[in-house]
Amino acid sequence: MAQGVRTTLVAAAVLVAASSVGAVARGQALVDPMRPPVHAAAGEAGASSGPVLQQVYVSRSRRYAVIDGTRVSPGDRYGDARVVRISEAGVALQGDRGTTVLTMHPDVLKRARPVDKASRRMGKGEERK
């Protein structure tokens, strides 16, 4: 019984190794599942159209953002511009060419979801059925 299981495991290992060698031999690269999408990597590697907002931190006591690896707070200068506003939505920079608004996800449009009457009537401890 144990010999049969061992033989099956060895055969499975040989098949897996052979299939991966075959893919490499055919020129197919192995894909890293944690790698960012191609369009994101191309945008970072290519010529940037301007500064990139990487992080926003907003609390009751302080606000700061990270733009192209540089930490900035309201009133700080970033390049030729001054940071005039930091919010959850993004950062506003005021410069000679006007105001530039940087957002974390410029391709995402956030819209408020309408609240239905049933959810307004529910108390805090109640569950929706």
PDB file of N, CA and C in Angstrom, residues 39-85:
ATOM      1  N   HIS A  39      -0.424  47.134 -17.722  1.00  0.00           N
ATOM      2  CA  HIS A  39      -0.657  48.561 -17.927  1.00  0.00           C
ATOM      3  C   HIS A  39      -0.107  49.403 -16.789  1.00  0.00           C
ATOM      4  N   ALA A  40      -0.117  48.881 -15.552  1.00  0.00           N
ATOM      5  CA  ALA A  40       0.423  49.625 -14.414  1.00  0.00           C
ATOM      6  C   ALA A  40       1.944  49.688 -14.498  1.00  0.00           C
ATOM      7  N   ALA A  41       2.577  48.582 -14.850  1.00  0.00           N
ATOM      8  CA  ALA A  41       4.035  48.559 -14.959  1.00  0.00           C
ATOM      9  C   ALA A  41       4.500  49.429 -16.114  1.00  0.00           C
ATOM     10  N   ALA A  42       3.774  49.438 -17.216  1.00  0.00           N
ATOM     11  CA  ALA A  42       4.151  50.253 -18.366  1.00  0.00           C
ATOM     12  C   ALA A  42       4.035  51.730 -18.038  1.00  0.00           C
ATOM     13  N   GLY A  43       3.027  52.103 -17.262  1.00  0.00           N
ATOM     14  CA  GLY A  43       2.853  53.498 -16.880  1.00  0.00           C
ATOM     15  C   GLY A  43       3.967  53.981 -15.974  1.00  0.00           C
ATOM     16  N   GLU A  44       4.466  53.117 -15.105  1.00  0.00           N
ATOM     17  CA  GLU A  44       5.537  53.514 -14.201  1.00  0.00           C
ATOM     18  C   GLU A  44       6.869  53.567 -14.929  1.00  0.00           C
ATOM     19  N   ALA A  45       7.079  52.651 -15.870  1.00  0.00           N
ATOM     20  CA  ALA A  45       8.357  52.591 -16.549  1.00  0.00           C
ATOM     21  C   ALA A  45       8.465  53.649 -17.641  1.00  0.00           C
ATOM     22  N   GLY A  46       7.351  54.036 -18.225  1.00  0.00           N
ATOM     23  CA  GLY A  46       7.365  54.996 -19.314  1.00  0.00           C
ATOM     24  C   GLY A  46       7.501  56.406 -18.804  1.00  0.00           C
ATOM     25  N   ALA A  47       7.473  57.347 -19.754  1.00  0.00           N
ATOM     26  CA  ALA A  47       7.577  58.755 -19.384  1.00  0.00           C
ATOM     27  C   ALA A  47       6.327  59.169 -18.621  1.00  0.00           C
ATOM     28  N   SER A  48       6.536  59.707 -17.434  1.00  0.00           N
ATOM     29  CA  SER A  48       5.414  60.117 -16.598  1.00  0.00           C
ATOM     30  C   SER A  48       4.905  61.478 -17.038  1.00  0.00           C
ATOM     31  N   SER A  49       3.597  61.658 -16.991  1.00  0.00           N
ATOM     32  CA  SER A  49       3.019  62.937 -17.375  1.00  0.00           C
ATOM     33  C   SER A  49       3.028  63.921 -16.215  1.00  0.00           C
ATOM     34  N   GLY A  50       3.491  63.504 -15.060  1.00  0.00           N
ATOM     35  CA  GLY A  50       3.544  64.380 -13.905  1.00  0.00           C
ATOM     36  C   GLY A  50       3.759  63.588 -12.642  1.00  0.00           C
ATOM     37  N   PRO A  51       3.632  64.264 -11.503  1.00  0.00           N
ATOM     38  CA  PRO A  51       3.846  63.578 -10.229  1.00  0.00           C
ATOM     39  C   PRO A  51       2.786  62.516  -9.972  1.00  0.00           C
ATOM     40  N   VAL A  52       3.178  61.476  -9.236  1.00  0.00           N
ATOM     41  CA  VAL A  52       2.272  60.363  -8.927  1.00  0.00           C
ATOM     42  C   VAL A  52       2.032  60.318  -7.428  1.00  0.00           C
ATOM     43  N   LEU A  53       0.765  60.373  -7.028  1.00  0.00           N
ATOM     44  CA  LEU A  53       0.388  60.267  -5.627  1.00  0.00           C
ATOM     45  C   LEU A  53       0.439  58.802  -5.218  1.00  0.00           C
ATOM     46  N   GLN A  54       1.223  58.499  -4.192  1.00  0.00           N
ATOM     47  CA  GLN A  54       1.412  57.119  -3.767  1.00  0.00           C
ATOM     48  C   GLN A  54       0.696  56.788  -2.468  1.00  0.00           C
ATOM     49  N   GLN A  55       0.491  57.785  -1.594  1.00  0.00           N
ATOM     50  CA  GLN A  55      -0.127  57.508  -0.301  1.00  0.00           C
ATOM     51  C   GLN A  55      -0.761  58.778   0.241  1.00  0.00           C
ATOM     52  N   VAL A  56      -1.880  58.613   0.934  1.00  0.00           N
ATOM     53  CA  VAL A  56      -2.532  59.722   1.623  1.00  0.00           C
ATOM     54  C   VAL A  56      -2.828  59.263   3.045  1.00  0.00           C
ATOM     55  N   TYR A  57      -2.499  60.113   4.035  1.00  0.00           N
ATOM     56  CA  TYR A  57      -2.795  59.816   5.433  1.00  0.00           C
ATOM     57  C   TYR A  57      -3.577  60.995   5.988  1.00  0.00           C
ATOM     58  N   VAL A  58      -4.785  60.729   6.461  1.00  0.00           N
ATOM     59  CA  VAL A  58      -5.630  61.788   7.012  1.00  0.00           C
ATOM     60  C   VAL A  58      -6.153  61.319   8.362  1.00  0.00           C
ATOM     61  N   SER A  59      -5.886  62.108   9.402  1.00  0.00           N
ATOM     62  CA  SER A  59      -6.442  61.839  10.730  1.00  0.00           C
ATOM     63  C   SER A  59      -6.917  63.160  11.308  1.00  0.00           C
ATOM     64  N   ARG A  60      -7.461  63.122  12.511  1.00  0.00           N
ATOM     65  CA  ARG A  60      -7.924  64.358  13.146  1.00  0.00           C
ATOM     66  C   ARG A  60      -6.769  65.309  13.446  1.00  0.00           C
ATOM     67  N   SER A  61      -5.604  64.753  13.763  1.00  0.00           N
ATOM     68  CA  SER A  61      -4.491  65.597  14.187  1.00  0.00           C
ATOM     69  C   SER A  61      -3.500  65.956  13.084  1.00  0.00           C
ATOM     70  N   ARG A  62      -3.441  65.175  11.992  1.00  0.00           N
ATOM     71  CA  ARG A  62      -2.471  65.508  10.946  1.00  0.00           C
ATOM     72  C   ARG A  62      -2.880  64.917   9.597  1.00  0.00           C
ATOM     73  N   ARG A  63      -2.290  65.504   8.575  1.00  0.00           N
ATOM     74  CA  ARG A  63      -2.510  65.066   7.197  1.00  0.00           C
ATOM     75  C   ARG A  63      -1.167  65.106   6.484  1.00  0.00           C
ATOM     76  N   TYR A  64      -0.882  64.062   5.727  1.00  0.00           N
ATOM     77  CA  TYR A  64       0.291  64.101   4.863  1.00  0.00           C
ATOM     78  C   TYR A  64       0.056  63.178   3.684  1.00  0.00           C
ATOM     79  N   ALA A  65       0.901  63.346   2.674  1.00  0.00           N
ATOM     80  CA  ALA A  65       0.816  62.525   1.481  1.00  0.00           C
ATOM     81  C   ALA A  65       2.224  62.186   1.033  1.00  0.00           C
ATOM     82  N   VAL A  66       2.331  61.140   0.218  1.00  0.00           N
ATOM     83  CA  VAL A  66       3.608  60.772  -0.385  1.00  0.00           C
ATOM     84  C   VAL A  66       3.441  60.899  -1.886  1.00  0.00           C
ATOM     85  N   ILE A  67       4.241  61.803  -2.476  1.00  0.00           N
ATOM     86  CA  ILE A  67       4.206  62.041  -3.915  1.00  0.00           C
ATOM     87  C   ILE A  67       5.574  61.673  -4.466  1.00  0.00           C
ATOM     88  N   ASP A  68       5.614  60.702  -5.352  1.00  0.00           N
ATOM     89  CA  ASP A  68       6.878  60.231  -5.944  1.00  0.00           C
ATOM     90  C   ASP A  68       7.945  59.964  -4.879  1.00  0.00           C
ATOM     91  N   GLY A  69       7.536  59.386  -3.757  1.00  0.00           N
ATOM     92  CA  GLY A  69       8.467  59.017  -2.702  1.00  0.00           C
ATOM     93  C   GLY A  69       8.802  60.133  -1.723  1.00  0.00           C
ATOM     94  N   THR A  70       8.239  61.318  -1.909  1.00  0.00           N
ATOM     95  CA  THR A  70       8.508  62.452  -1.026  1.00  0.00           C
ATOM     96  C   THR A  70       7.293  62.722  -0.152  1.00  0.00           C
ATOM     97  N   ARG A  71       7.508  62.768   1.169  1.00  0.00           N
ATOM     98  CA  ARG A  71       6.407  63.044   2.093  1.00  0.00           C
ATOM     99  C   ARG A  71       6.160  64.550   2.157  1.00  0.00           C
ATOM    100  N   VAL A  72       4.895  64.944   1.990  1.00  0.00           N
ATOM    101  CA  VAL A  72       4.524  66.356   2.021  1.00  0.00           C
ATOM    102  C   VAL A  72       3.321  66.554   2.923  1.00  0.00           C
ATOM    103  N   SER A  73       3.232  67.747   3.502  1.00  0.00           N
ATOM    104  CA  SER A  73       2.101  68.152   4.337  1.00  0.00           C
ATOM    105  C   SER A  73       1.512  69.421   3.746  1.00  0.00           C
ATOM    106  N   PRO A  74       0.301  69.817   4.160  1.00  0.00           N
ATOM    107  CA  PRO A  74      -0.270  71.072   3.651  1.00  0.00           C
ATOM    108  C   PRO A  74       0.675  72.242   3.918  1.00  0.00           C
ATOM    109  N   GLY A  75       0.885  73.064   2.898  1.00  0.00           N
ATOM    110  CA  GLY A  75       1.782  74.201   3.004  1.00  0.00           C
ATOM    111  C   GLY A  75       3.193  73.925   2.510  1.00  0.00           C
ATOM    112  N   ASP A  76       3.581  72.649   2.422  1.00  0.00           N
ATOM    113  CA  ASP A  76       4.920  72.298   1.928  1.00  0.00           C
ATOM    114  C   ASP A  76       5.021  72.577   0.437  1.00  0.00           C
ATOM    115  N   ARG A  77       6.254  72.715  -0.033  1.00  0.00           N
ATOM    116  CA  ARG A  77       6.501  72.866  -1.463  1.00  0.00           C
ATOM    117  C   ARG A  77       6.873  71.509  -2.040  1.00  0.00           C
ATOM    118  N   TYR A  78       6.356  71.232  -3.226  1.00  0.00           N
ATOM    119  CA  TYR A  78       6.738  70.043  -3.973  1.00  0.00           C
ATOM    120  C   TYR A  78       7.114  70.510  -5.373  1.00  0.00           C
ATOM    121  N   GLY A  79       8.387  70.517  -5.664  1.00  0.00           N
ATOM    122  CA  GLY A  79       8.854  71.054  -6.932  1.00  0.00           C
ATOM    123  C   GLY A  79       8.553  72.540  -6.990  1.00  0.00           C
ATOM    124  N   ASP A  80       7.882  72.967  -8.059  1.00  0.00           N
ATOM    125  CA  ASP A  80       7.519  74.379  -8.233  1.00  0.00           C
ATOM    126  C   ASP A  80       6.150  74.701  -7.649  1.00  0.00           C
ATOM    127  N   ALA A  81       5.511  73.732  -7.021  1.00  0.00           N
ATOM    128  CA  ALA A  81       4.139  73.930  -6.532  1.00  0.00           C
ATOM    129  C   ALA A  81       4.092  73.855  -5.010  1.00  0.00           C
ATOM    130  N   ARG A  82       2.997  74.362  -4.467  1.00  0.00           N
ATOM    131  CA  ARG A  82       2.746  74.303  -3.026  1.00  0.00           C
ATOM    132  C   ARG A  82       1.550  73.380  -2.782  1.00  0.00           C
ATOM    133  N   VAL A  83       1.643  72.559  -1.739  1.00  0.00           N
ATOM    134  CA  VAL A  83       0.541  71.672  -1.356  1.00  0.00           C
ATOM    135  C   VAL A  83      -0.507  72.534  -0.668  1.00  0.00           C
ATOM    136  N   VAL A  84      -1.689  72.655  -1.302  1.00  0.00           N
ATOM    137  CA  VAL A  84      -2.727  73.511  -0.725  1.00  0.00           C
ATOM    138  C   VAL A  84      -3.817  72.716  -0.009  1.00  0.00           C
ATOM    139  N   ARG A  85      -3.984  71.428  -0.359  1.00  0.00           N
ATOM    140  CA  ARG A  85      -5.040  70.643   0.283  1.00  0.00           C
ATOM    141  C   ARG A  85      -4.707  69.152   0.194  1.00  0.00           C
TER     142      ARG A  85
END
